[in-house]
Amino acid sequence: MKKSRKMALTGMLCALAVVIMMLGGVIPLATFCCPALAGLMLIPVFVECGEKLSWCAYAAIAALSLILCPDKEAALLLTFIGYYPILRWRLDQLRSRLLRVVAKLGVFNLAVLAMYALSILVLQMDQILNEYREMGLALTVACLLVGNVTLLLYDRLIAIMTALYVNRLRGRLMK
């Protein structure tokens, strides 16, 4: 594929990801869905353009989301975990299935905890702290566990979407 087509594909998918992220401020409960959907836009970039350009696309999407998105929690979530579709390829190279799962969950938990620590301690987003205070420790831990299960489902979705793109859409889109 020519470099100009790769750049055009990357630019269009970055723009689409930012539009998806901006919907997070319009649609209730989209705080967690929009970053996941925006992350899926990195799959064709990764397949067609490689890891390096995928990281550049992720950085552009994250920066634009932080600037433009009305839902800052969603933008931060994308910034802290939106690179997962790219990193997943590296983690899948681990030989042991158990080690792969532990590494994926470890990356997710560290990223989420770092995001909320930054949100509360540095950015002073007190509404997040108040939400978790109201929920209590048990419900907060339950939310983190649900997040872990969701990551494993998202991981499977990335595999399915990658196969769908490579086997069905790639030939139609990249002629």
Coordinates of C-alpha atoms in Angstrom, one line a residue:
M1 CA 0.0 0.0 0.0
K2 CA 1.3 3.5 -0.8
K3 CA 2.3 5.8 2.0
S4 CA -0.3 8.3 1.0
R5 CA -3.1 5.7 1.3
K6 CA -1.7 4.6 4.7
M7 CA -1.7 8.2 6.0
A8 CA -5.2 8.8 4.6
L9 CA -6.5 5.6 6.2
T10 CA -4.9 6.6 9.5
G11 CA -6.3 10.1 9.4
M12 CA -9.8 9.0 8.6
L13 CA -9.8 6.4 11.4
C14 CA -8.4 8.9 13.9
A15 CA -11.1 11.3 13.0
L16 CA -13.8 8.6 13.3
A17 CA -12.3 7.6 16.7
V18 CA -12.5 11.2 17.9
V19 CA -16.1 11.5 16.7
I20 CA -16.9 8.4 18.6
M21 CA -15.3 9.8 21.7
M22 CA -17.2 13.0 21.4
L23 CA -20.5 11.0 21.5
G24 CA -19.5 10.1 25.1
G25 CA -20.8 13.5 26.2
V26 CA -24.1 13.0 24.5
I27 CA -25.1 9.4 25.2
P28 CA -25.5 8.4 28.8
L29 CA -23.3 5.5 30.0
A30 CA -21.0 6.0 27.0
T31 CA -18.1 6.8 29.3
F32 CA -16.9 3.2 29.1
C33 CA -18.2 2.2 25.7
C34 CA -16.9 5.1 23.6
P35 CA -13.2 4.5 24.5
A36 CA -13.6 0.8 23.6
L37 CA -15.2 1.6 20.3
A38 CA -12.6 4.3 19.5
G39 CA -9.8 1.8 20.3
L40 CA -11.2 -0.6 17.7
M41 CA -10.4 2.0 15.0
L42 CA -6.7 1.2 15.6
I43 CA -7.1 -2.4 14.3
P44 CA -7.0 -1.4 10.5
V45 CA -4.2 1.0 11.2
F46 CA -2.2 -1.7 12.9
V47 CA -2.9 -4.3 10.2
E48 CA -2.2 -1.9 7.3
C49 CA 0.4 0.5 8.6
G50 CA 2.2 -1.4 11.4
E51 CA 2.9 -0.8 15.1
K52 CA 4.7 2.5 14.8
L53 CA 2.0 4.4 12.9
S54 CA -0.6 2.8 15.2
W55 CA 1.1 4.3 18.3
C56 CA 1.1 7.7 16.5
A57 CA -2.6 7.3 15.7
Y58 CA -3.3 6.4 19.3
A59 CA -1.4 9.5 20.5
A60 CA -3.4 11.7 18.1
I61 CA -6.7 10.2 19.2
A62 CA -5.9 10.6 22.9
A63 CA -4.7 14.2 22.6
L64 CA -7.7 15.3 20.5
S65 CA -10.0 13.5 22.9
L66 CA -8.5 15.2 25.9
I67 CA -9.0 18.6 24.1
L68 CA -12.4 18.1 22.4
C69 CA -14.4 15.6 24.4
P70 CA -17.0 16.9 26.9
D71 CA -16.7 13.7 28.9
K72 CA -13.2 14.0 30.5
E73 CA -13.5 10.7 32.3
A74 CA -14.0 8.9 28.9
A75 CA -11.1 10.9 27.4
L76 CA -8.8 9.9 30.3
L77 CA -9.9 6.3 30.0
L78 CA -9.0 6.3 26.3
T79 CA -5.7 7.9 27.2
F80 CA -4.8 5.4 29.8
I81 CA -6.1 2.2 28.2
G82 CA -6.9 3.1 24.5
Y83 CA -3.6 1.6 23.4
Y84 CA -4.7 -1.9 24.4
P85 CA -5.5 -3.1 20.8
I86 CA -1.8 -2.3 19.8
L87 CA -0.3 -3.7 23.0
R88 CA -2.5 -6.8 22.7
W89 CA -0.4 -8.0 19.8
R90 CA 2.8 -8.0 22.0
L91 CA 1.0 -9.6 24.9
D92 CA -0.3 -12.4 22.7
Q93 CA 3.3 -13.4 21.9
L94 CA 3.7 -14.7 25.4
R95 CA 3.8 -18.5 25.3
S96 CA 1.8 -19.3 28.5
R97 CA -1.9 -18.6 28.3
L98 CA -2.0 -17.9 32.0
L99 CA 0.8 -15.5 31.7
R100 CA -0.9 -13.7 28.8
V101 CA -4.1 -13.3 30.8
V102 CA -2.3 -12.1 34.0
A103 CA -0.3 -9.6 31.9
K104 CA -3.4 -8.3 30.2
L105 CA -5.3 -7.9 33.4
G106 CA -2.2 -6.4 35.1
V107 CA -1.8 -3.7 32.4
F108 CA -5.5 -2.9 32.6
N109 CA -5.6 -2.7 36.4
L110 CA -2.4 -0.6 36.6
A111 CA -3.7 1.8 33.9
V112 CA -7.2 2.2 35.5
L113 CA -5.7 2.7 39.0
A114 CA -3.2 5.2 37.6
M115 CA -6.0 7.1 35.7
Y116 CA -8.2 7.4 38.8
A117 CA -5.2 8.4 41.0
L118 CA -4.3 11.1 38.5
S119 CA -7.9 12.2 38.2
I120 CA -8.5 12.5 41.9
L121 CA -5.1 13.6 43.3
V122 CA -3.7 15.8 40.5
L123 CA -6.6 17.0 38.4
Q124 CA -8.9 17.4 41.5
M125 CA -11.9 15.8 39.7
D126 CA -13.8 15.6 43.0
Q127 CA -17.0 14.4 41.3
I128 CA -15.3 11.0 40.6
L129 CA -14.1 10.8 44.2
N130 CA -17.6 11.6 45.5
E131 CA -19.1 8.9 43.2
Y132 CA -16.8 6.2 44.6
R133 CA -17.4 7.4 48.2
E134 CA -21.1 7.0 47.7
M135 CA -20.7 3.6 46.2
G136 CA -18.6 2.3 49.0
L137 CA -15.5 0.0 48.9
A138 CA -17.4 -3.2 48.1
L139 CA -19.2 -1.7 45.1
T140 CA -16.0 0.0 43.9
V141 CA -14.1 -3.4 44.0
A142 CA -17.1 -5.0 42.2
C143 CA -16.8 -2.3 39.5
L144 CA -13.1 -3.1 39.1
L145 CA -13.9 -6.8 38.8
V146 CA -16.5 -6.1 36.2
G147 CA -13.9 -4.0 34.4
N148 CA -11.6 -7.0 34.4
V149 CA -14.2 -9.3 32.9
T150 CA -15.1 -6.6 30.4
L151 CA -11.4 -6.4 29.4
L152 CA -11.3 -10.1 28.7
L153 CA -14.5 -9.8 26.6
Y154 CA -13.0 -6.8 24.8
D155 CA -9.8 -8.8 24.2
R156 CA -11.9 -11.4 22.4
L157 CA -13.8 -8.7 20.5
I158 CA -10.5 -7.4 19.2
A159 CA -9.5 -10.8 18.0
I160 CA -12.9 -11.2 16.2
M161 CA -12.8 -7.7 14.7
T162 CA -9.2 -8.2 13.5
A163 CA -10.1 -11.5 11.8
L164 CA -13.2 -9.9 10.3
Y165 CA -11.2 -7.0 9.0
V166 CA -8.4 -9.2 7.5
N167 CA -10.7 -11.8 6.0
R168 CA -13.7 -9.8 4.9
L169 CA -13.2 -6.1 4.8
R170 CA -9.6 -5.6 3.9
G171 CA -9.9 -6.8 0.3
R172 CA -12.9 -4.5 -0.2
L173 CA -11.5 -1.4 1.4
M174 CA -7.9 -1.6 0.3
K175 CA -8.2 -2.2 -3.4

